[in-house]
Every structure is written in structure tokens, then in C-alpha cells.
XYZ file of C-alpha atoms in Angstrom:
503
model
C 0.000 0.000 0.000
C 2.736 2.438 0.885
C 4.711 1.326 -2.483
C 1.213 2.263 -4.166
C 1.049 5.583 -3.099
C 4.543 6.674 -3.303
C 4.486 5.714 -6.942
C 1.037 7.682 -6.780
C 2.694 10.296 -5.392
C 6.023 10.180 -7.944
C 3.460 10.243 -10.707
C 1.650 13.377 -9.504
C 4.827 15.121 -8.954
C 5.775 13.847 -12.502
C 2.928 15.469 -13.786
C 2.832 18.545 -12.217
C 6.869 19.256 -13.508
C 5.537 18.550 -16.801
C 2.176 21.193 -16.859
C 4.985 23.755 -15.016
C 7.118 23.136 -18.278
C 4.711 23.794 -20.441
C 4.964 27.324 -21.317
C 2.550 29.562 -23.730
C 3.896 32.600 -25.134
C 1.290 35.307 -25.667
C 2.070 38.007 -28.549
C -0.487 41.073 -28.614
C -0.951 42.108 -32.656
C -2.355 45.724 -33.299
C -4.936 43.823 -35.658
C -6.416 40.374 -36.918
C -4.095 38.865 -39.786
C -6.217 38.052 -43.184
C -6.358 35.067 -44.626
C -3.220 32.488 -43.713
C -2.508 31.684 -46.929
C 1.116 33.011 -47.944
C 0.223 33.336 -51.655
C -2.834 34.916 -50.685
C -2.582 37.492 -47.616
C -1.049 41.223 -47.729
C -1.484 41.997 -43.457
C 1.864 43.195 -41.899
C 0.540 41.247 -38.742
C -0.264 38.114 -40.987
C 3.437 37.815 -41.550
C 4.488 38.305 -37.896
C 2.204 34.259 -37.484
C 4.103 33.208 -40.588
C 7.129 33.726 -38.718
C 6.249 30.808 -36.106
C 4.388 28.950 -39.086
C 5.908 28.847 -42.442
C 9.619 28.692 -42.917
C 10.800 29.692 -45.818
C 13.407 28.780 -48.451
C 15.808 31.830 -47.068
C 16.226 34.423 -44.642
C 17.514 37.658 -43.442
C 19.725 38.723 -40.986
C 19.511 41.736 -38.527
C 22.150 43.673 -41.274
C 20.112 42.243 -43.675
C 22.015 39.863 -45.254
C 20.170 36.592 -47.024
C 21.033 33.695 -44.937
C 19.876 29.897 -45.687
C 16.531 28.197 -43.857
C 15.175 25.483 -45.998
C 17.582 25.904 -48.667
C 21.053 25.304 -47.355
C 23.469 26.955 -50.322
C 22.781 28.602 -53.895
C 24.873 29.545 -56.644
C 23.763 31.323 -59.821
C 25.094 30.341 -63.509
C 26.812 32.974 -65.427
C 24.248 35.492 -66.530
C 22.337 35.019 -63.780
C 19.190 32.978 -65.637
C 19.113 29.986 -62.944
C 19.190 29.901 -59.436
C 20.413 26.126 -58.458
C 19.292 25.885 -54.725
C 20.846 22.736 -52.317
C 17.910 21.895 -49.744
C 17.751 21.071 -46.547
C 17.031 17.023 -45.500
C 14.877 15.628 -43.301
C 12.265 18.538 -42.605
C 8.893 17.474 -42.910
C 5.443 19.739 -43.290
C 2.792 19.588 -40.134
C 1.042 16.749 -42.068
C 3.710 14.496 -42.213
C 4.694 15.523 -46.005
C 8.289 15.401 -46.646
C 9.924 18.578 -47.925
C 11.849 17.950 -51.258
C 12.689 19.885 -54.213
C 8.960 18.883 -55.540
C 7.667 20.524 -52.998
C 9.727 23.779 -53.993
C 8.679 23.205 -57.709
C 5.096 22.693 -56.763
C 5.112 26.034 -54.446
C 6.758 27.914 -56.947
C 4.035 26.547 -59.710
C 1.182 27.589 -57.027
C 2.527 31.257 -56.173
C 2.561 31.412 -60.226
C -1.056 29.867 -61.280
C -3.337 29.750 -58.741
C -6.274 32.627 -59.641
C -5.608 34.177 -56.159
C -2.469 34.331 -55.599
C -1.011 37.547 -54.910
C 2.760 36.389 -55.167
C 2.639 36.340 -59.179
C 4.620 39.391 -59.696
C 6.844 38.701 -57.102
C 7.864 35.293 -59.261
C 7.100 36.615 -62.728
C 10.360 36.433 -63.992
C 10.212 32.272 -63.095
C 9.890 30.304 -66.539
C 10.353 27.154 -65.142
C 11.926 24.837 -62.267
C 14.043 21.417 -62.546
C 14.397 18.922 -60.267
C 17.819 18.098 -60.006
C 17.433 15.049 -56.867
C 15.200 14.679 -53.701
C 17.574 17.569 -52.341
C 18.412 20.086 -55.238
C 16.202 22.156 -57.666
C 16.947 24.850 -60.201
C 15.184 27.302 -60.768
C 14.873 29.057 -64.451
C 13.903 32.538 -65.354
C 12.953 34.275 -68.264
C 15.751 36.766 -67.524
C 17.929 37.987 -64.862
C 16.056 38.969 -61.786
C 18.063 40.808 -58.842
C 15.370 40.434 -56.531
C 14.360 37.240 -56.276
C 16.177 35.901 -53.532
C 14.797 38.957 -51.452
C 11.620 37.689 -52.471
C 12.322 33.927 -51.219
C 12.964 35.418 -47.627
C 9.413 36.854 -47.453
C 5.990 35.243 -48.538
C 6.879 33.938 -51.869
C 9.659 31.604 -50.679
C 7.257 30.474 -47.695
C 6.926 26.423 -48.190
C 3.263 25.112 -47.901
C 2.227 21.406 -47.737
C 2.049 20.558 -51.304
C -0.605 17.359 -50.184
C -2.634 19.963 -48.264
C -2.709 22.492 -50.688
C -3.866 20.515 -53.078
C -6.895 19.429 -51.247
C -7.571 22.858 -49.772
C -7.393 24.825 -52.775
C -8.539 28.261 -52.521
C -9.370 27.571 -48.607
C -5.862 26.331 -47.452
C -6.100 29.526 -44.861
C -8.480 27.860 -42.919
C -6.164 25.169 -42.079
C -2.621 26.168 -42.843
C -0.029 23.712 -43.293
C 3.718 24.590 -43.392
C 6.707 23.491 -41.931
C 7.389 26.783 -39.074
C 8.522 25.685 -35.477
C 4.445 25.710 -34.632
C 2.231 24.204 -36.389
C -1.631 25.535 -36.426
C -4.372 24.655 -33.897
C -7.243 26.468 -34.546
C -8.446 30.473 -34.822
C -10.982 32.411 -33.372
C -12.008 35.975 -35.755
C -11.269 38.985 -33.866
C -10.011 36.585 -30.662
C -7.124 34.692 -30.785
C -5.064 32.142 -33.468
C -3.452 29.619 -31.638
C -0.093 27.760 -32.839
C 1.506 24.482 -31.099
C 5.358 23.310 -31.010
C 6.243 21.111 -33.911
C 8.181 18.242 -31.943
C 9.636 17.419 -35.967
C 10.663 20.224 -36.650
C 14.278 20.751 -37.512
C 15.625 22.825 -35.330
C 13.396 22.162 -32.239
C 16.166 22.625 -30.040
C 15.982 26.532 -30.349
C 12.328 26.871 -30.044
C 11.319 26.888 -26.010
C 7.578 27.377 -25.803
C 5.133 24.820 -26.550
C 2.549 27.326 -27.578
C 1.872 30.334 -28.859
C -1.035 32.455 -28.867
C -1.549 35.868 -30.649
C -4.216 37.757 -29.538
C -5.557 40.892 -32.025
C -5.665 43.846 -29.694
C -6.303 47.130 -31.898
C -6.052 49.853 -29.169
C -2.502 50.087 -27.652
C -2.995 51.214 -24.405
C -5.385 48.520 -24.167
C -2.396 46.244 -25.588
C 0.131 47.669 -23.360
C -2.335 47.163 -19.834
C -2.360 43.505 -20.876
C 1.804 43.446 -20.894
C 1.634 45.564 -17.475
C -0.864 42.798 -16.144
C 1.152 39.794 -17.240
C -1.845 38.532 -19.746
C 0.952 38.857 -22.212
C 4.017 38.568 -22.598
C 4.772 41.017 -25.850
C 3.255 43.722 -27.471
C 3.717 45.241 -31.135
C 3.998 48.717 -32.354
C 4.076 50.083 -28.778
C 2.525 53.453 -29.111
C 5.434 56.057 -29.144
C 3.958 58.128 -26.117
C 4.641 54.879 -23.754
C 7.771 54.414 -24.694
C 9.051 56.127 -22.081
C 6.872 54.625 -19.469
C 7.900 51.373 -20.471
C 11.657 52.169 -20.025
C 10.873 53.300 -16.858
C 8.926 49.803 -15.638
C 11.555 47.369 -14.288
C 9.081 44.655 -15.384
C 9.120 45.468 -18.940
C 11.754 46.312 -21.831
C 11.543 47.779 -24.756
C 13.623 47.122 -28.020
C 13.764 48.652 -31.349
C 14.448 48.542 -35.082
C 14.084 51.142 -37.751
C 11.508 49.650 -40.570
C 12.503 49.359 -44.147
C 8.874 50.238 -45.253
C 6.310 53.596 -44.819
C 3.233 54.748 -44.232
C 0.901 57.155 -46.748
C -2.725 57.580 -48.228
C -3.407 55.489 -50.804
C -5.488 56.773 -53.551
C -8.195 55.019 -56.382
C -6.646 55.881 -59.350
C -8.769 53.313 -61.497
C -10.118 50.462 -59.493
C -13.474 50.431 -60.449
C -16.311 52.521 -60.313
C -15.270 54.722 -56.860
C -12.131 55.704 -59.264
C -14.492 57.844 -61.122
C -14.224 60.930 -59.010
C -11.880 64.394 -58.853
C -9.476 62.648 -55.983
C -8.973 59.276 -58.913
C -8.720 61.518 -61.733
C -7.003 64.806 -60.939
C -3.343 64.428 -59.582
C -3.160 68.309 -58.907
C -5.674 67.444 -55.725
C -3.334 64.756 -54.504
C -0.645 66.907 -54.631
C -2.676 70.116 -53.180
C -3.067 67.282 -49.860
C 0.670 66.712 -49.484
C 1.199 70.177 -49.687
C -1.225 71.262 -47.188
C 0.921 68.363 -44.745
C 3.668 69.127 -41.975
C 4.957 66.257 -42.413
C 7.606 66.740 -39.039
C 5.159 68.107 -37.468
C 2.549 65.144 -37.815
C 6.243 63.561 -36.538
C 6.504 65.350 -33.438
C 2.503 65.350 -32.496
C 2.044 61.820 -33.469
C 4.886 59.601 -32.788
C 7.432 61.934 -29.958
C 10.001 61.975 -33.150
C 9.831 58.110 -33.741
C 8.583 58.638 -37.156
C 10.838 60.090 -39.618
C 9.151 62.031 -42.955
C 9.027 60.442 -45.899
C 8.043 61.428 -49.831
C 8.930 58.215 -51.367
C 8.844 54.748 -51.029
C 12.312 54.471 -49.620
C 13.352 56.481 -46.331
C 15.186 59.779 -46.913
C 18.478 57.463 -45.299
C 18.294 54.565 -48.011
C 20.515 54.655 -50.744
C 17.664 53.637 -52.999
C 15.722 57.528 -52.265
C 15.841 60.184 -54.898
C 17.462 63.085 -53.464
C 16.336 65.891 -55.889
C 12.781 64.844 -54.757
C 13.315 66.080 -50.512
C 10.705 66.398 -48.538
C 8.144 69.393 -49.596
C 7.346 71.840 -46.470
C 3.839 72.610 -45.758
C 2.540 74.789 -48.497
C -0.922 75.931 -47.701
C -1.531 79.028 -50.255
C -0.139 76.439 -53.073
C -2.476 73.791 -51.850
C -5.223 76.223 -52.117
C -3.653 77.772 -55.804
C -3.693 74.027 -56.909
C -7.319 73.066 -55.613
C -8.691 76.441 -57.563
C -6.742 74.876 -60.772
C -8.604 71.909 -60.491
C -12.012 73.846 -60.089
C -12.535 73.516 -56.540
C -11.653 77.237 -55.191
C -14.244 76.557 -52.653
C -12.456 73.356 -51.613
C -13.492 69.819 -51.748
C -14.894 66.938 -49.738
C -12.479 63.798 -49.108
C -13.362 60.123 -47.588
C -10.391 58.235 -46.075
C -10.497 54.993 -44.906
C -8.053 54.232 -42.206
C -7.410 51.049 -39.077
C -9.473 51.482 -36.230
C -6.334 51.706 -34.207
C -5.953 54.863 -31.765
C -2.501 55.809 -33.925
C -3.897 55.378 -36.982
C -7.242 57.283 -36.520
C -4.445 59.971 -34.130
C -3.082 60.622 -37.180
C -5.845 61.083 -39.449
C -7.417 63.607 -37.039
C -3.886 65.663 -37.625
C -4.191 65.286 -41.285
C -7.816 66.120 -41.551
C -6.872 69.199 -39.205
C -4.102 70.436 -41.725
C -5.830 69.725 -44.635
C -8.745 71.475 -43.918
C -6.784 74.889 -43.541
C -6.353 74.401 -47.105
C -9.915 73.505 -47.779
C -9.973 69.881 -48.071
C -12.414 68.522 -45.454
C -11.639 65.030 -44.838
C -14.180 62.788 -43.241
C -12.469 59.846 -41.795
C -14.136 56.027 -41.761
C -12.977 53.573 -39.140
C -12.585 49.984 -40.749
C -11.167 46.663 -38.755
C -7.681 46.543 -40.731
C -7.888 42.907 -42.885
C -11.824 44.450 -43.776
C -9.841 47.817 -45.060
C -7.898 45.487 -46.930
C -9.946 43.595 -48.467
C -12.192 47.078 -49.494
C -9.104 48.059 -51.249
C -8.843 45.341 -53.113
C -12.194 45.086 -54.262
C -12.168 49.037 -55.513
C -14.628 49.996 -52.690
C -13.052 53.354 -51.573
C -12.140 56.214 -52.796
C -8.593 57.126 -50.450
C -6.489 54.590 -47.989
C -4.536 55.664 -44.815
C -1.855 52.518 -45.351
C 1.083 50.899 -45.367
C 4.151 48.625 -46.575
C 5.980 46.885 -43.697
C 9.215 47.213 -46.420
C 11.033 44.482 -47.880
C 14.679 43.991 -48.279
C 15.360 44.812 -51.747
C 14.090 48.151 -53.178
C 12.074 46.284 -55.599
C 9.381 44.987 -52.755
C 8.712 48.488 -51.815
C 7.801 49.732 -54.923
C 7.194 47.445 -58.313
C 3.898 45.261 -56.909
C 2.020 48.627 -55.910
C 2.946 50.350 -58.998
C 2.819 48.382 -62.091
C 0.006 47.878 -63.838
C -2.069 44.580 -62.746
C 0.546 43.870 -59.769
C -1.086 42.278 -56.906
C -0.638 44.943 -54.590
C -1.863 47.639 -56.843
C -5.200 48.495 -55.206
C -4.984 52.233 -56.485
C -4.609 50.296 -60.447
C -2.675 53.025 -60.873
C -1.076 52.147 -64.341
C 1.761 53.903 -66.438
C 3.745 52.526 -69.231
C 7.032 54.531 -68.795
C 7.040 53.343 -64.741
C 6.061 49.828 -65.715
C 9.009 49.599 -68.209
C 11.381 51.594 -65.168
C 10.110 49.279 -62.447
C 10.709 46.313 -65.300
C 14.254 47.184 -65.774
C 15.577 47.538 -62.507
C 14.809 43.997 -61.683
C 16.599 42.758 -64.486
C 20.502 43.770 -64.097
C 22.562 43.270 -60.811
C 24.224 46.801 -61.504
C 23.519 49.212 -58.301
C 23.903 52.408 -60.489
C 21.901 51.325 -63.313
C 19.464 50.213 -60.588
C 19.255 53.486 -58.842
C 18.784 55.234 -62.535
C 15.918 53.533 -62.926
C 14.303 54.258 -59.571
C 14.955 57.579 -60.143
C 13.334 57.981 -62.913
C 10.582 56.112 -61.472
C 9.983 58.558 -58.669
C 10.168 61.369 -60.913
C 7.069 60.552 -62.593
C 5.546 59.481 -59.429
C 5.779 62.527 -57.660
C 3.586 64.391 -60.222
C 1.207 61.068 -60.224
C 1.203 60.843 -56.674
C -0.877 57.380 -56.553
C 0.382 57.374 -53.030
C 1.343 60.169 -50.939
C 3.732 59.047 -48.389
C 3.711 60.592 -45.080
C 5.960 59.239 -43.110
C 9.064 55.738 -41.926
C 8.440 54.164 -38.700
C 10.648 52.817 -36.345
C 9.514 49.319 -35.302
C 8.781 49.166 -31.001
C 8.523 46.177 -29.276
C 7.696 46.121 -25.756
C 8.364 43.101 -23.734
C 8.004 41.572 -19.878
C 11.190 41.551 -19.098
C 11.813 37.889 -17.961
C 11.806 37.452 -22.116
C 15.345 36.183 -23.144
C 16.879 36.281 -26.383
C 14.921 38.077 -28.784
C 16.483 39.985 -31.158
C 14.878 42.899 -33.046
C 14.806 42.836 -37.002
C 14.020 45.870 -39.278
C 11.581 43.574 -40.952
C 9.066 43.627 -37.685
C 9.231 40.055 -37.402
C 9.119 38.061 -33.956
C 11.415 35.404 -34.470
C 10.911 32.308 -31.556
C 14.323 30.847 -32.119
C 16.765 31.345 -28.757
C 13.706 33.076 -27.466
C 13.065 31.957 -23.778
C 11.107 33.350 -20.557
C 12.687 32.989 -17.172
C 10.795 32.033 -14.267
């Protein structure tokens, strides 16, 4: 009986060590992600889940150098018209489906055909892959393409189950399958999507939580009272204004990274029938709104100086920005010179869309405020950000307050939102002299010629102004501060490997 109860006893004790391993991390995300599909989603937030879920063929590095993840080495041939990739062995998908080089070539052939895939342009220049063994593929194009490997370290190169894709279809999102360090458990709209460890995974040893929950939490002091009450254990895009207040909590830390993307106002150029108004067809209004913006100013009120200005799709830092383009200063008597131009020396009505996040809808109120000292009075609808989205998409508004988290190569920031029919080209903004610009600077490996081309480019878009970009921001993590090891990326990406928290 005693021999009973002491193993009774051990087994209890055995037990309870096990449930006190267990360890859930909980990541607060300023929205919901769309769809989890990587050829089909756009969200910012929707690639921070990827990060846990999907690996991909390559990655970055804090400097941002391309480092291997599924693939192991590359080399190019001689003019730079195949990519020959070596592959990592014995990593298997969450279904059990081992990852070969016909999984690459059937990934590839899905980001390239399937009707909804948004990755197309990203892989246009792809003619063709070849098999060369279980472990090695090459990968053809129809010309030399400097960005591709850029665009195998983000959605593009992400590796789904090829079995589960093909039985999923269209509705793979619903049940992702990749090969991440967590695999998916289930997801709850507006609530909660919940990832578990993958125990096959190939480099379990680094990954030290056996779940992980993100939880969509759209207002950041909300967000940040969930981190102060231990109901999470990270938060994203800390507002600036608690930055400070976070430094100053011995429970908490903050970290940092400068983004590679921006933030602007997207406008319907020609998607559909809510293109067919002054705003879609007049450029002089879009450019009477940038002039009637203080762009540091909107910097200072909004973000404490976290946010530097920005007229382009590259930062003013990057050596990718046109410098004969800087930064216009407020303007407002050649705001008002251009809106009497255009007919509207009365001034003129303007519907923006924007998150319903407290920043986002902060910053509209300071636009709106400008702009209407110029005579543009800007009414300002709250959407639930993957809804926004998916408005944009379908042509149903008229101007955008959004986004690019950035992308490694220039190319990412710039050719899928401007070129005609690219998937990210909600405004369907089209122009043959930037499509043939955009075209040519992914073809030749030549930095110069490159930054000749973007040039160029930008010229024209600044009198367009399909976009008018306000502003960079700096990337703000805050974190309880028994979290261990993680190390901030200028992508905005939370990456679980070497991440641990202390007891």
C-alpha cells in the first residue's frame, strides 16, 4: 500500500513538472491577420504568425544579409538565368509531407497559377523549375532577376504542404499547413489564433515554448495594460507616447528597429467605379493634400520623433531615395492655388479609410486638421484593418490611410504597388514609362543602373502621386522583461528561435 502511493505520489509530482514546463507565449498584434494563406494574404501582422508557421526557403539577418533556412546553399550560372538551390534534409510539413525539391517546384508553380495568388509578380520572372534530386532544384527565369532571392525570404519563398494544398485549394487559410517551429491549432475571428510546437521540426532545439497564442488587440494602451498585467508577454507597435513609461517599468523592456517600409494615403486611381471621381482623376488634388501636410510636425505630435518624414517609397536614409525629390514643407496658399486649378476654389470633400487603431485614426485627425486649412475637409471612416484590406482590393473606396511593412530589396517596396495589374496595386494606378522603369531595374545586378531607374521612377511618381507618403516608422517592441533572447529585425518580425522566458 505504501509502495502504491509513493508511486502515486512520484506520478503526480511527474505530472505537475511537466504542466509547469509547459509554457505559452502570448504576442499582442495591433490587428487580426487576413487570410493564412502566404500566396494569398497582404497583413503586416499576418506575416508576424508566418514567422512561427511557415519557414521559408531563405532568410535575413539583422544587417540584412540573405542567410539559408530550408535551402542550405545557392549559386547562380553565369548570366544570372538559374538559381540552383541545395535543400535542406529531413524537414517534414505539419502533415507528415516530406519537404523535397517537388515541394519547392510545386510552391513555386502555385505562387505562379493559382487565380488568387497575390505572389505572381513577385515570381514573374520564373519560366520554369528542374528537379535536379530529392535535395536540389533549379530554378529558371525568363531573364535575370536581382530580386528574387529577397523575395524567397518573405511570402513567396514560404513552403506550404504541397498534399494539403492541393486538397484545400482556394481555402488552405483555414487550415494552414507549413513546416514553421508551430504548427496551427485552430483560430478564433477577432479573438485569438493559436499555434503548437512542432516536436519534428528541424531545429526544435531553439524553439522553447510549446505554444503560442496571438491575440488581435487594436487599441494600444489597451495592448500595453495587458503586458503591465502579465496577460501577455509582448506587445507590437508600442505606441510612441509609452515608450518612455515602459523604459521606466523594471518589469518590462523595450527594443527597437528602424523599418525598411512607410506609411501614406493610398489613392483610387482606377479600381473600379469609386475611381471615377476628382481625388482618382485629378493628380493636382493629390498633390494640393501633401502640400497642405507638416509632415515633421505630424512627426513630433504623433509619434514623440519616432517617425521620420518620408516622400517616397524608400526612407530619406536609403541609398535607394531620390534626393532631388526632398521632402516638400507645408505649403498651404499652393495647396489652395492648386485646388482652384482643379475647379474647386471653394475646396473639396475627401473620404479616407483608415485602421481602427488609436494611432492610426491619431493621425488622421492631424491630417484632416491640416488639410482642412487648405480647404480639403476630410471625413475619416474607421474599418477593422484585414476588412480595409480587403475594401481596397475590391475598388470599394475612394482614399487609404496605409502601409508597406518594407522588404529587403528596393524592388518589394515599390514594383507590386505600382505596375500595372501587380497584386498589390489596389490604387490600379497604371503607367507605361514606370512599368518599363520598375521592369528594368529587376533585371541587371548593376547598383547604379538600378538606382537610374528608380529615379526615374519617382520622378514621374511625384507628379502622379498614386500614393502620398507621409511618413518611416521605427519598429517598437515592448516586452516583460523575464523574455530572453529576442532579437529585433528591421523587418518587424518576432522570431521564436533562442527566445526563452525565465521564471
Amino acid at each position: 500500500m505504501t509502495f502504491r502511493k509513493t508511486t502515486l505520489l512520484a506520478a503526480l509530482l511527474s505530472a505537475t513538472a511537466l504542466s509547469a514546463q509547459a509554457a505559452d507565449f502570448r504576442f499582442a498584434l495591433e490587428s487580426d491577420p487576413d487570410v493564412l494563406d502566404p500566396d494569398q494574404s497582404r497583413t503586416f501582422v499576418g506575416r508576424i504568425v508566418y514567422t512561427a508557421l511557415c519557414d521559408k526557403l531563405v532568410d535575413i539577418t539583422p544587417d540584412l544579409e540573405i542567410v539559408p533556412q530550408l535551402a542550405t546553399e545557392w549559386s547562380w550560372n553565369e548570366d544570372g538565368t538559374q538559381l540552383t538551390m541545395k535543400l535542406r534534409e529531413g524537414v517534414t510539413f505539419h502533415d507528415g509531407t516530406a519537404f523535397d525539391a517537388e515541394a519547392v517546384a510545386a510552391n513555386i508553380e502555385r505562387s505562379q497559377t493559382m487565380e488568387e495568388s497575390r505572389r505572381k509578380s513577385e515570381v514573374a520572372s520564373i519560366s520554369g523549375t528542374e528537379v535536379l534530386g530529392s535535395y536540389e532544384i533549379r530554378i529558371d527565369l525568363t531573364q535575370p532577376d536581382a530580386t528574387l532571392l529577397a523575395q524567397l525570404a518573405d511570402r513567396a519563398g514560404m513552403m506550404v504542404s504541397p498534399t494539403a494544398a492541393a486538397e484545400a485549394g482556394a481555402d488552405f487559410g483555414l487550415n494552414p499547413v507549413c513546416s514553421g517551429p508551430f504548427k496551427f491549432e485552430e483560430r478564433v475571428a477577432q479573438d485569438k489564433i493559436v499555434l503548437s510546437k512542432f516536436a519534428e521540426y528541424w531545429n526544435a532545439d531553439e524553439i522553447n515554448f510549446d505554444t503560442v497564442t496571438y491575440l488581435p488587440i487594436p487599441d494600444s494602451t489597451v495592448r500595453l495594460a495587458n503586458l503591465q498585467s502579465g496577460d501577455v508577454d509582448a506587445i507590437n507597435r508600442l505606441a510612441a507616447t509609452d515608450v518612455a513609461q515602459v523604459r521606466n517599468d523594471p518589469s518590462l523592456k523595450v527594443e527597437e528597429a528602424v523599418s525598411l517600409g512607410y506609411q501614406g494615403i493610398t489613392f483610387n486611381i482606377g479600381n473600379g467605379e469609386r475611381a471615377d471621381n476628382p481625388w482618382g482623376q485629378d493628380a493636382r488634388l493629390r498633390r494640393a493634400l501633401e502640400l497642405s501636410l507638416d509632415r515633421e510636425a505630424i512627426n513630433q505630435v504623433v509619434f514623440e520623433g519616432t517617425a521620420p518624414a518620408g516622400n517616397q517609397a524608400f526612407p530619406p536614409n536609403s541609398p535607394w531615395y531620390n534626393a532631388n525629390i526632398p521632402v516638400p514643407a507645408r505649403d498651404v496658399e499652393a495647396a489652395k492655388a492648386l485646388l482652384a486649378e482643379a475647379g474647386f476654389a471653394d475646396g473639396i470633400d475627401l473620404e479616407v479609410q483608415a485602421p481602427n487603431a488609436p494611432v492610426n485614426l491619431q493621425l488622421m485627425q492631424v491630417i484632416q486638421s491640416m488639410a482642412a486649412e487648405a480647404g480639403i475637409r476630410i471625413s475619416i471612416t474607421s474599418k477593422e484593418f484585414a476588412t480595409m484590406l480587403s475594401d481596397q482590393t475590391a475598388g470599394d473606396f475612394t482614399a487609404s490611410q496605409v502601409g508597406w511593412s518594407g522588404r529587403v530589396d528596393p524592388d518589394g517596396n515599390i514594383h507590386q504597388f505600382m505596375t500595372t495589374d501587380a497584386g498589390l496595386n489596389d490604387a490600379k494606378f497604371s503607367d507605361p514609362e514606370v512599368d518599363r522603369l520598375l521592369d528594368e531595374a529587376r533585371v541587371t545586378t548593376d547598383t547604379a543602373a538600378r538606382k537610374e531607374s528608380y529615379d526615374a521612377a519617382t520622378a514621374i511618381l511625384e507628379e502622379a502621386k498614386p500614393i502620398v507618403y507621409l511618413y518611416h516608422e521605427t519598429w517598437i517592441w515592448a516586452l516583460d522583461a523575464a523574455v530572453e533572447g529576442f532579437v529585433a529585425y528591421p523587418d518587424g518580425m518576432f522570431r521564436f528561435e533562442g527566445v526563452s522566458k525565465s521564471e
